[in-house]
Short mmCIF file of C-alpha atoms in Angstrom, two decimals:
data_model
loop_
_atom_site.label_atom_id
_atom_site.label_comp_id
_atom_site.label_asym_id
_atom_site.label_seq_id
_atom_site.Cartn_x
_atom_site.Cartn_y
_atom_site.Cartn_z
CA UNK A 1 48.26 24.49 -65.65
CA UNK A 2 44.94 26.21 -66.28
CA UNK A 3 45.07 30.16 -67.24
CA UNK A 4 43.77 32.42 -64.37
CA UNK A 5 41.04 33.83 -64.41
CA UNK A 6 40.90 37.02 -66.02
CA UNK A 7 40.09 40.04 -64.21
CA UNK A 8 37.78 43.12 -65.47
CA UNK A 9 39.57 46.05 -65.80
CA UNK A 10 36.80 48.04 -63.74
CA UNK A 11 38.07 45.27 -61.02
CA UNK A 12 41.14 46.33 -61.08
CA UNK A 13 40.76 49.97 -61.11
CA UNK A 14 38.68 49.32 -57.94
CA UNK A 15 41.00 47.90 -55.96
CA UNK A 16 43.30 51.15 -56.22
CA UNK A 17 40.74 53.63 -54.93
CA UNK A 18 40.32 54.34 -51.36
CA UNK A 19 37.06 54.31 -50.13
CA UNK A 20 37.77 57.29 -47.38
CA UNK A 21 39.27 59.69 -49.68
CA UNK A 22 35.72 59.01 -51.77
CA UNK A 23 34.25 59.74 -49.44
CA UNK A 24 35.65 62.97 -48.75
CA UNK A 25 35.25 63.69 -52.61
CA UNK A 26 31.45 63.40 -52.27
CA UNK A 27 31.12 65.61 -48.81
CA UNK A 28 33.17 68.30 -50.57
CA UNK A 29 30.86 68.24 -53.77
CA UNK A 30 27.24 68.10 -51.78
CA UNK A 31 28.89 71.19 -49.74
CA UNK A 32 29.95 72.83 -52.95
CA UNK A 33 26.28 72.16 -54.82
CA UNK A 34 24.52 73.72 -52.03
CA UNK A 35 24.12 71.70 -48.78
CA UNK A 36 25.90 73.45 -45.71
CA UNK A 37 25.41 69.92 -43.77
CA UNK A 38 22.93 72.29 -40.88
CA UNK A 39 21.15 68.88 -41.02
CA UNK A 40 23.81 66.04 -40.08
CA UNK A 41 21.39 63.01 -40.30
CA UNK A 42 20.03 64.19 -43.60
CA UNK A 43 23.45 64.31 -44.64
CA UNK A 44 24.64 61.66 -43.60
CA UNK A 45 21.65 59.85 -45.33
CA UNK A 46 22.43 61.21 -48.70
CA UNK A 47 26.27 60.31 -48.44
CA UNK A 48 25.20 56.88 -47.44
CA UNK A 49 27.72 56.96 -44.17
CA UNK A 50 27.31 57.21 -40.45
CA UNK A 51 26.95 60.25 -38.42
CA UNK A 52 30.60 59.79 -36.88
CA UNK A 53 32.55 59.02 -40.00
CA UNK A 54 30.12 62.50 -41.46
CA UNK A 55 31.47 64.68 -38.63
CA UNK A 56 35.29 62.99 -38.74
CA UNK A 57 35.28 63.83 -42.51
CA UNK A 58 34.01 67.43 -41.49
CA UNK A 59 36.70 68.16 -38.76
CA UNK A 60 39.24 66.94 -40.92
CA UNK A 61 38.40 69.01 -44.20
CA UNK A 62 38.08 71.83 -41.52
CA UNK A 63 41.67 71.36 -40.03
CA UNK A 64 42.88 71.08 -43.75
CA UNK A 65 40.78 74.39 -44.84
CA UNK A 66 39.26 72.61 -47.48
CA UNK A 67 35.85 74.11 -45.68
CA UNK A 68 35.16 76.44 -43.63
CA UNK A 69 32.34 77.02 -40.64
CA UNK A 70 29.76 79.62 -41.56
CA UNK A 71 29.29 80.06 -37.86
CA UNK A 72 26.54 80.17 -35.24
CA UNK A 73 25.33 77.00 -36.62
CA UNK A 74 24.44 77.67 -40.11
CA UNK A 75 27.00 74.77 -41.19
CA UNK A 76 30.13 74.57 -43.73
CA UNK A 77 30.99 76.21 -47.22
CA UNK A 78 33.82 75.78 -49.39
CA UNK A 79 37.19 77.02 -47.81
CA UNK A 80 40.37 79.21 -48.86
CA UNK A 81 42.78 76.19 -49.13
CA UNK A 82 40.36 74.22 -51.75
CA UNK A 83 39.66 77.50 -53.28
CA UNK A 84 42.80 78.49 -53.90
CA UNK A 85 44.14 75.18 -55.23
CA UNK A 86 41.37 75.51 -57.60
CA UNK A 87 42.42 78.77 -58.59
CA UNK A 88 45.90 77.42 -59.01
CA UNK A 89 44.73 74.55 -61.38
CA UNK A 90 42.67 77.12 -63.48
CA UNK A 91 46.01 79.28 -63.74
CA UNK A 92 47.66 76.52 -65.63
CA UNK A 93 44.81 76.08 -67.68
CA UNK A 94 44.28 77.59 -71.34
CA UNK A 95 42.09 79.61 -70.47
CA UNK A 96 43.61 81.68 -67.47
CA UNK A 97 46.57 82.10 -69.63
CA UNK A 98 44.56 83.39 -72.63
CA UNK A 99 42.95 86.03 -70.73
CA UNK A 100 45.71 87.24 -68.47
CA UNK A 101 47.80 89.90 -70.50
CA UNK A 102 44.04 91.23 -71.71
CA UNK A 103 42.55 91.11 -68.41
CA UNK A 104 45.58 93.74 -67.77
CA UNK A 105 45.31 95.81 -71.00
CA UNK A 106 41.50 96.06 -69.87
CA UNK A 107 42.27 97.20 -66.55
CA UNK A 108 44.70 100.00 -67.71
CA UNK A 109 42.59 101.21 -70.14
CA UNK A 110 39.64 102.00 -68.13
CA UNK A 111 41.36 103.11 -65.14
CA UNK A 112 39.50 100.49 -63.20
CA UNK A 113 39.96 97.33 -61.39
CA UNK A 114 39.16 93.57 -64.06
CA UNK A 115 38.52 90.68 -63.48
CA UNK A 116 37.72 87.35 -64.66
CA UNK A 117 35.65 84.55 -63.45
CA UNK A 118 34.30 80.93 -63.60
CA UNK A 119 30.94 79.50 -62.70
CA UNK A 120 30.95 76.89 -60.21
CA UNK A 121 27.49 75.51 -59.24
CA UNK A 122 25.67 78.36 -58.00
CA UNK A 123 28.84 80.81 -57.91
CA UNK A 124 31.36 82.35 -59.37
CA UNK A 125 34.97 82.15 -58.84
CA UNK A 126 37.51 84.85 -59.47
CA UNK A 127 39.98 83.37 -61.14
CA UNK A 128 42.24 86.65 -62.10
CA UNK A 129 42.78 89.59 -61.01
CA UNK A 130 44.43 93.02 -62.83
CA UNK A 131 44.54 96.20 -61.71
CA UNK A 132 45.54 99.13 -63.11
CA UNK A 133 48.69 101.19 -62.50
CA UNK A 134 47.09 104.46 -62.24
CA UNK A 135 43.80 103.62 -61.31
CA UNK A 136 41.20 105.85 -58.88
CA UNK A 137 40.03 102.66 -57.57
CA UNK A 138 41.36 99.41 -56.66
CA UNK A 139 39.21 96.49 -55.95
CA UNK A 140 39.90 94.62 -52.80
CA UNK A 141 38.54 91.25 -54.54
CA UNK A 142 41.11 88.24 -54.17
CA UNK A 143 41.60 85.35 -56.89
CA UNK A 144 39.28 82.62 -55.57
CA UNK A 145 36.78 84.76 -53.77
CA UNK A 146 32.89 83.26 -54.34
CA UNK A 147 30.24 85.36 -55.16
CA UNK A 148 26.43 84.36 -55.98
CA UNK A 149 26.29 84.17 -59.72
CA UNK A 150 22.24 85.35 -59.06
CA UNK A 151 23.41 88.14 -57.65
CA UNK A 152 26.84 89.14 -59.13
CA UNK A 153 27.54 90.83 -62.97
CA UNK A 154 29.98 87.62 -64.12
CA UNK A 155 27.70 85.02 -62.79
CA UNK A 156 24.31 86.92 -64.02
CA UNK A 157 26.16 86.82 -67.49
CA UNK A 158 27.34 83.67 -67.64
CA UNK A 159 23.78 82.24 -66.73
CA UNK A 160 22.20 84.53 -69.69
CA UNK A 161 24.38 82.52 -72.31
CA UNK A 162 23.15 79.52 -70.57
CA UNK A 163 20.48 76.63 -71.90
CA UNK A 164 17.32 78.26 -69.78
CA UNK A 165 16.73 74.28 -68.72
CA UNK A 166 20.20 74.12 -67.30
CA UNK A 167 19.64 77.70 -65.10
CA UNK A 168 16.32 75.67 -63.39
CA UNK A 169 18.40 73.30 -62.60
CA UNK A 170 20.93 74.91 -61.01
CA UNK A 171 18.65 76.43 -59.02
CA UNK A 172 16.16 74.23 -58.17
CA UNK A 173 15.23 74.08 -54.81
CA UNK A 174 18.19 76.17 -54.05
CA UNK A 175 17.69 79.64 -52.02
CA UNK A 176 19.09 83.38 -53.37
CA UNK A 177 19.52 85.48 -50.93
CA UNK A 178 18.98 88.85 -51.38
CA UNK A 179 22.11 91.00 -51.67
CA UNK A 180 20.56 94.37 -52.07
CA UNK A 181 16.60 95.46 -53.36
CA UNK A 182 17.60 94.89 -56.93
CA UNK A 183 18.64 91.15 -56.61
CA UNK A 184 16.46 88.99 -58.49
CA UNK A 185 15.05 86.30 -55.53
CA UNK A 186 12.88 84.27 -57.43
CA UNK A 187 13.33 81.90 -60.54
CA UNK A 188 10.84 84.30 -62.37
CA UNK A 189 12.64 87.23 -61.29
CA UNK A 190 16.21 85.45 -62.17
CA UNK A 191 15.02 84.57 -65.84
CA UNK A 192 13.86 88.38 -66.77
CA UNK A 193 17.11 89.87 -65.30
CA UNK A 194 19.19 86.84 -67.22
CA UNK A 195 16.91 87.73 -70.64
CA UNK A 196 17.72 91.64 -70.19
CA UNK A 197 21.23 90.98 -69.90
CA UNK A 198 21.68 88.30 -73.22
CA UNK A 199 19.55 90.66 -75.20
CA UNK A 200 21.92 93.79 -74.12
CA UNK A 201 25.22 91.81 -74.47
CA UNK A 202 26.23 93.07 -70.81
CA UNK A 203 25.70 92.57 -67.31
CA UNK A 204 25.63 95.85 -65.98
CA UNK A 205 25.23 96.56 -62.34
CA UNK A 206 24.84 99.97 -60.49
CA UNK A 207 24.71 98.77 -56.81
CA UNK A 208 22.66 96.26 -57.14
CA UNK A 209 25.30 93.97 -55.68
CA UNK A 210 27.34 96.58 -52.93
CA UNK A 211 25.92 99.91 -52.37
CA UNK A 212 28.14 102.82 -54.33
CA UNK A 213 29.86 100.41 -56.56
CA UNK A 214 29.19 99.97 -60.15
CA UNK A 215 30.32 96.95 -62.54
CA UNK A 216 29.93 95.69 -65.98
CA UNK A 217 30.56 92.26 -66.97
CA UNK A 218 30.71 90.25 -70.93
CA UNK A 219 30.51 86.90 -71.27
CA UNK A 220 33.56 84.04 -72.50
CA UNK A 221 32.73 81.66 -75.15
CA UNK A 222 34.94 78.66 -75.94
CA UNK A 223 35.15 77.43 -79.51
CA UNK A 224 31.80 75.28 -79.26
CA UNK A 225 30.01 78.78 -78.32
CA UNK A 226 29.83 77.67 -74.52
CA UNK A 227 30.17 80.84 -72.02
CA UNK A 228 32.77 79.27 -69.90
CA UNK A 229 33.77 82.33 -68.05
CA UNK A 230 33.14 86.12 -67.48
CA UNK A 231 35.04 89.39 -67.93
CA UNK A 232 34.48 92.19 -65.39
CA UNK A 233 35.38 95.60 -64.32
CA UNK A 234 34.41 97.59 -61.58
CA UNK A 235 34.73 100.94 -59.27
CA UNK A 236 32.89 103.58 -57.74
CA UNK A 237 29.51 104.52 -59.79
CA UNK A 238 30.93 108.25 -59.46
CA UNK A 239 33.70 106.65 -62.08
CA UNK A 240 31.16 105.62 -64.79
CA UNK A 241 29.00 109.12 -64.49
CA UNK A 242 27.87 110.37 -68.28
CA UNK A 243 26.73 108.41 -70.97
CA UNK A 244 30.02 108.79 -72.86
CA UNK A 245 32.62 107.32 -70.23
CA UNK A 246 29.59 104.41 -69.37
CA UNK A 247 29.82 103.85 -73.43
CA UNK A 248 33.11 104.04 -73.47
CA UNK A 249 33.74 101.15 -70.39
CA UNK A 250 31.46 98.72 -71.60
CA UNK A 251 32.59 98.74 -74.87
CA UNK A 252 36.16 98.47 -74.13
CA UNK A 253 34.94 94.73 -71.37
CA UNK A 254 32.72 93.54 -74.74
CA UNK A 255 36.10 93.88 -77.00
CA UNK A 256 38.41 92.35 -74.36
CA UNK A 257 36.07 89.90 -74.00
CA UNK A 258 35.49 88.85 -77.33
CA UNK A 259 38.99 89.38 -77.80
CA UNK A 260 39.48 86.22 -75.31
CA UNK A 261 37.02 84.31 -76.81
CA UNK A 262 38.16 84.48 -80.43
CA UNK A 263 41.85 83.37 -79.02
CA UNK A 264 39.97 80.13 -77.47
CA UNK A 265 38.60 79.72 -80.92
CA UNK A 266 35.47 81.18 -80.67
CA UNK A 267 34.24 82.12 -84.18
CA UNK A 268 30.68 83.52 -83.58
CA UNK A 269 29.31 86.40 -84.98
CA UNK A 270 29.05 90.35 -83.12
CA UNK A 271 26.93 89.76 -79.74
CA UNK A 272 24.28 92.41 -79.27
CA UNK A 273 25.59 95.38 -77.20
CA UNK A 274 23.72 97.90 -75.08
CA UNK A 275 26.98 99.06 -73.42
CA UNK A 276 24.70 101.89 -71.10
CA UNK A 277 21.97 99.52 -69.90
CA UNK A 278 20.21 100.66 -66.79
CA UNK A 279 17.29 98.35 -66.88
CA UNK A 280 16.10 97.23 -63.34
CA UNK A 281 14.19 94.32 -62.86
CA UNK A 282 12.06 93.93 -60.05
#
Protein backbone atom coordinates (compact mmCIF):
# COMPACT_ATOMS: atom_id res chain seq x y z
CA UNK A 1 0.00 0.00 0.00
CA UNK A 2 1.82 3.16 -1.03
CA UNK A 3 2.35 5.99 1.84
CA UNK A 4 0.12 9.11 1.28
CA UNK A 5 1.18 11.81 0.26
CA UNK A 6 2.47 14.07 2.71
CA UNK A 7 0.93 17.27 3.35
CA UNK A 8 2.81 20.79 4.09
CA UNK A 9 2.16 21.98 7.26
CA UNK A 10 1.29 25.57 5.81
CA UNK A 11 -1.51 23.21 3.99
CA UNK A 12 -2.79 22.23 6.81
CA UNK A 13 -2.87 25.30 8.80
CA UNK A 14 -4.85 26.65 5.79
CA UNK A 15 -7.50 24.58 5.82
CA UNK A 16 -8.44 25.73 9.51
CA UNK A 17 -8.74 29.44 8.79
CA UNK A 18 -11.86 30.96 7.62
CA UNK A 19 -11.64 33.10 4.88
CA UNK A 20 -14.64 35.58 6.21
CA UNK A 21 -13.35 36.12 9.57
CA UNK A 22 -9.94 37.24 7.44
CA UNK A 23 -11.51 39.15 6.02
CA UNK A 24 -12.94 41.00 8.73
CA UNK A 25 -9.32 41.02 10.30
CA UNK A 26 -8.04 43.09 7.34
CA UNK A 27 -11.21 45.72 7.21
CA UNK A 28 -10.65 46.26 10.94
CA UNK A 29 -6.78 46.93 10.47
CA UNK A 30 -7.09 49.34 7.12
CA UNK A 31 -9.85 51.21 9.43
CA UNK A 32 -7.49 51.23 12.35
CA UNK A 33 -4.23 52.47 10.06
CA UNK A 34 -6.16 55.29 8.77
CA UNK A 35 -8.80 54.60 6.07
CA UNK A 36 -12.45 55.56 7.26
CA UNK A 37 -13.75 53.46 4.04
CA UNK A 38 -15.53 57.36 2.72
CA UNK A 39 -14.43 55.70 -0.58
CA UNK A 40 -16.16 52.11 -0.81
CA UNK A 41 -14.76 51.10 -4.29
CA UNK A 42 -11.28 52.16 -3.31
CA UNK A 43 -11.75 50.03 -0.46
CA UNK A 44 -12.99 47.47 -1.64
CA UNK A 45 -10.07 47.45 -4.21
CA UNK A 46 -7.42 47.38 -1.60
CA UNK A 47 -9.17 44.48 0.43
CA UNK A 48 -9.40 42.62 -2.80
CA UNK A 49 -13.41 41.87 -2.18
CA UNK A 50 -16.64 43.06 -3.67
CA UNK A 51 -18.55 46.06 -2.79
CA UNK A 52 -21.42 43.88 -1.08
CA UNK A 53 -19.33 41.50 0.94
CA UNK A 54 -17.25 45.36 1.92
CA UNK A 55 -20.54 46.85 3.17
CA UNK A 56 -21.88 43.26 4.84
CA UNK A 57 -18.52 43.16 6.73
CA UNK A 58 -19.18 46.93 7.68
CA UNK A 59 -22.82 46.49 9.01
CA UNK A 60 -21.81 43.61 10.83
CA UNK A 61 -18.64 45.05 12.71
CA UNK A 62 -21.15 48.00 13.25
CA UNK A 63 -23.94 45.83 14.92
CA UNK A 64 -21.04 44.15 16.95
CA UNK A 65 -19.43 47.75 17.92
CA UNK A 66 -16.27 46.71 16.73
CA UNK A 67 -16.61 50.24 14.61
CA UNK A 68 -18.35 52.89 14.82
CA UNK A 69 -19.96 55.61 12.12
CA UNK A 70 -18.25 58.98 12.25
CA UNK A 71 -21.45 60.34 10.84
CA UNK A 72 -22.71 62.57 8.03
CA UNK A 73 -20.72 60.52 5.74
CA UNK A 74 -17.24 60.86 6.80
CA UNK A 75 -17.10 56.87 7.20
CA UNK A 76 -16.06 54.36 10.19
CA UNK A 77 -13.37 54.43 13.07
CA UNK A 78 -12.53 51.99 15.57
CA UNK A 79 -15.44 51.31 18.12
CA UNK A 80 -15.95 50.96 22.06
CA UNK A 81 -16.48 47.12 21.99
CA UNK A 82 -12.96 46.46 20.04
CA UNK A 83 -11.51 49.13 22.13
CA UNK A 84 -12.31 47.95 25.16
CA UNK A 85 -11.42 44.29 24.54
CA UNK A 86 -8.15 45.69 23.67
CA UNK A 87 -7.92 47.43 26.78
CA UNK A 88 -8.87 44.25 28.53
CA UNK A 89 -6.03 42.21 26.81
CA UNK A 90 -3.46 45.00 27.72
CA UNK A 91 -4.75 44.69 31.48
CA UNK A 92 -3.51 41.17 31.61
CA UNK A 93 -0.44 42.08 30.10
CA UNK A 94 2.99 42.83 32.00
CA UNK A 95 2.95 45.88 31.40
CA UNK A 96 -0.54 47.22 32.64
CA UNK A 97 0.17 45.37 35.75
CA UNK A 98 3.63 46.96 36.24
CA UNK A 99 2.38 50.35 36.05
CA UNK A 100 -0.90 50.15 37.89
CA UNK A 101 -0.11 50.60 41.73
CA UNK A 102 2.44 53.60 40.37
CA UNK A 103 0.06 55.05 38.05
CA UNK A 104 -1.95 55.47 41.55
CA UNK A 105 0.94 56.59 43.82
CA UNK A 106 1.47 59.24 40.90
CA UNK A 107 -1.95 60.36 40.93
CA UNK A 108 -2.09 60.90 44.77
CA UNK A 109 0.89 62.59 44.93
CA UNK A 110 0.22 65.35 42.62
CA UNK A 111 -3.28 65.83 43.42
CA UNK A 112 -4.09 65.25 39.79
CA UNK A 113 -5.70 62.86 37.51
CA UNK A 114 -2.67 59.84 35.61
CA UNK A 115 -2.73 58.07 33.17
CA UNK A 116 -1.08 55.69 31.00
CA UNK A 117 -1.14 54.95 27.38
CA UNK A 118 -0.18 52.87 24.26
CA UNK A 119 0.48 53.90 20.71
CA UNK A 120 -1.59 52.35 18.20
CA UNK A 121 -0.95 53.50 14.59
CA UNK A 122 -1.53 57.05 14.61
CA UNK A 123 -3.10 57.13 18.30
CA UNK A 124 -2.92 56.56 21.55
CA UNK A 125 -4.87 54.40 23.74
CA UNK A 126 -5.54 54.91 27.41
CA UNK A 127 -4.93 51.95 28.84
CA UNK A 128 -5.22 53.01 32.79
CA UNK A 129 -6.65 55.22 34.58
CA UNK A 130 -5.91 56.57 38.50
CA UNK A 131 -7.21 59.24 40.13
CA UNK A 132 -6.56 60.66 43.14
CA UNK A 133 -8.56 60.56 46.39
CA UNK A 134 -8.36 64.11 47.19
CA UNK A 135 -7.80 65.57 44.04
CA UNK A 136 -9.10 69.34 42.71
CA UNK A 137 -9.59 67.79 39.45
CA UNK A 138 -10.72 64.64 38.05
CA UNK A 139 -10.27 63.75 34.49
CA UNK A 140 -13.28 62.52 32.67
CA UNK A 141 -10.90 60.32 30.28
CA UNK A 142 -12.08 56.53 30.08
CA UNK A 143 -9.60 53.42 29.64
CA UNK A 144 -9.65 52.91 25.86
CA UNK A 145 -10.41 56.41 24.77
CA UNK A 146 -8.18 57.40 21.34
CA UNK A 147 -6.50 60.44 21.08
CA UNK A 148 -4.12 61.72 18.10
CA UNK A 149 -0.65 60.89 19.25
CA UNK A 150 0.33 64.33 16.90
CA UNK A 151 -1.63 66.12 18.93
CA UNK A 152 -1.76 64.59 22.48
CA UNK A 153 1.31 64.72 25.41
CA UNK A 154 1.59 60.55 25.56
CA UNK A 155 1.50 60.11 21.88
CA UNK A 156 3.88 63.34 21.13
CA UNK A 157 6.28 61.47 23.62
CA UNK A 158 6.16 58.28 22.57
CA UNK A 159 6.90 59.43 18.87
CA UNK A 160 10.07 61.54 20.26
CA UNK A 161 11.70 58.16 21.49
CA UNK A 162 10.84 56.88 18.15
CA UNK A 163 13.35 55.91 14.99
CA UNK A 164 12.61 59.47 13.02
CA UNK A 165 12.18 56.92 9.77
CA UNK A 166 9.46 55.04 11.58
CA UNK A 167 7.44 58.62 12.58
CA UNK A 168 7.40 59.32 8.39
CA UNK A 169 6.00 56.40 8.10
CA UNK A 170 3.40 56.50 10.28
CA UNK A 171 2.41 59.44 8.90
CA UNK A 172 2.83 59.35 5.49
CA UNK A 173 0.17 60.46 3.52
CA UNK A 174 -1.90 60.51 6.60
CA UNK A 175 -3.78 63.94 7.65
CA UNK A 176 -3.40 65.78 11.42
CA UNK A 177 -5.94 67.67 12.13
CA UNK A 178 -5.56 70.54 13.99
CA UNK A 179 -6.74 70.33 17.60
CA UNK A 180 -5.98 73.80 18.74
CA UNK A 181 -3.25 76.72 17.12
CA UNK A 182 -0.38 74.96 18.77
CA UNK A 183 -0.83 71.48 17.08
CA UNK A 184 1.93 70.68 14.91
CA UNK A 185 0.01 70.00 11.18
CA UNK A 186 2.78 69.29 9.11
CA UNK A 187 5.59 66.54 9.10
CA UNK A 188 8.10 69.51 9.51
CA UNK A 189 6.17 70.97 12.18
CA UNK A 190 5.64 67.31 13.90
CA UNK A 191 9.52 66.57 13.86
CA UNK A 192 10.57 70.05 15.73
CA UNK A 193 7.78 69.62 18.39
CA UNK A 194 8.90 65.63 18.67
CA UNK A 195 12.88 66.97 18.88
CA UNK A 196 11.86 69.65 21.69
CA UNK A 197 10.19 67.14 23.62
CA UNK A 198 13.22 64.10 23.50
CA UNK A 199 15.72 66.79 24.19
CA UNK A 200 13.54 68.07 27.38
CA UNK A 201 12.65 64.52 28.59
CA UNK A 202 8.82 65.66 28.74
CA UNK A 203 5.89 66.28 26.78
CA UNK A 204 4.47 69.17 28.27
CA UNK A 205 1.28 70.70 27.09
CA UNK A 206 -0.49 73.98 28.25
CA UNK A 207 -3.69 73.86 26.08
CA UNK A 208 -2.37 73.03 23.22
CA UNK A 209 -4.62 69.98 23.12
CA UNK A 210 -8.14 71.39 25.15
CA UNK A 211 -8.30 74.95 26.01
CA UNK A 212 -7.65 75.53 30.06
CA UNK A 213 -6.16 72.18 30.59
CA UNK A 214 -2.59 71.50 31.16
CA UNK A 215 -0.66 67.99 30.97
CA UNK A 216 2.72 66.52 31.17
CA UNK A 217 3.60 63.27 29.86
CA UNK A 218 7.28 60.80 30.17
CA UNK A 219 7.92 58.21 28.09
CA UNK A 220 7.99 53.94 28.91
CA UNK A 221 10.91 52.02 27.82
CA UNK A 222 10.93 48.20 27.82
CA UNK A 223 14.18 46.39 28.51
CA UNK A 224 15.49 46.72 24.75
CA UNK A 225 15.11 50.70 25.31
CA UNK A 226 11.81 50.71 23.12
CA UNK A 227 9.18 53.51 24.39
CA UNK A 228 6.29 51.18 24.47
CA UNK A 229 3.98 53.38 26.38
CA UNK A 230 3.45 56.83 28.06
CA UNK A 231 2.84 58.20 31.57
CA UNK A 232 0.56 61.24 31.97
CA UNK A 233 -1.03 63.60 34.31
CA UNK A 234 -3.26 66.28 33.87
CA UNK A 235 -5.73 69.20 35.30
CA UNK A 236 -6.55 72.66 35.10
CA UNK A 237 -3.38 74.96 34.06
CA UNK A 238 -4.53 77.12 37.23
CA UNK A 239 -3.16 73.71 39.13
CA UNK A 240 0.41 73.84 37.72
CA UNK A 241 0.78 77.91 38.24
CA UNK A 242 4.60 78.79 39.61
CA UNK A 243 7.65 77.37 38.59
CA UNK A 244 7.99 75.36 41.81
CA UNK A 245 4.64 73.22 41.76
CA UNK A 246 5.31 72.88 37.54
CA UNK A 247 8.95 71.48 38.83
CA UNK A 248 7.61 69.69 41.26
CA UNK A 249 4.76 67.68 38.80
CA UNK A 250 6.97 66.87 36.16
CA UNK A 251 9.48 65.56 38.15
CA UNK A 252 7.36 63.40 40.21
CA UNK A 253 5.62 61.75 36.04
CA UNK A 254 9.69 61.43 35.00
CA UNK A 255 10.33 59.25 38.38
CA UNK A 256 7.08 57.24 38.09
CA UNK A 257 7.90 56.76 34.81
CA UNK A 258 11.23 55.60 34.98
CA UNK A 259 10.18 53.87 37.92
CA UNK A 260 7.95 51.60 35.41
CA UNK A 261 10.46 51.25 33.06
CA UNK A 262 13.27 49.98 35.28
CA UNK A 263 10.55 47.23 36.67
CA UNK A 264 10.15 46.10 32.79
CA UNK A 265 13.88 45.89 32.84
CA UNK A 266 14.83 48.91 31.46
CA UNK A 267 18.46 49.66 32.46
CA UNK A 268 19.27 52.97 30.62
CA UNK A 269 20.91 55.75 31.95
CA UNK A 270 19.04 59.37 33.52
CA UNK A 271 16.88 60.84 30.44
CA UNK A 272 17.36 64.57 30.05
CA UNK A 273 14.72 66.55 32.04
CA UNK A 274 13.38 70.06 31.51
CA UNK A 275 10.45 69.39 33.90
CA UNK A 276 9.07 73.42 33.21
CA UNK A 277 9.28 73.41 29.40
CA UNK A 278 7.09 75.96 27.74
CA UNK A 279 8.54 75.84 24.32
CA UNK A 280 5.90 76.38 21.50
CA UNK A 281 6.45 75.31 18.20
CA UNK A 282 4.81 76.82 15.44
Amino acid sequence: MADAPDTAPEAIEDAYLSPPVQRAARLLRHIAEGDPVINMARTARALDINRTTLLRLLRTLEAERFIESRGEGRGWKVGLGLIGMAAQAFFSEDLVQTAVPVVARLADAVGLSAHLGVLDGVEVVYVVRRTPEHGRFVSNIRVGSRLPAHAAVMGRVILAHLPPERVRQLFAGTAMPASTAHTPVTPEQLRERLDADRAAGLAWSDGFYEAGITSVAAAVFDAAGAPVAALNVSGQTAIFDGPARRERIGRAVADAADEISRRLGWAGPARPRNTTNLEVVA
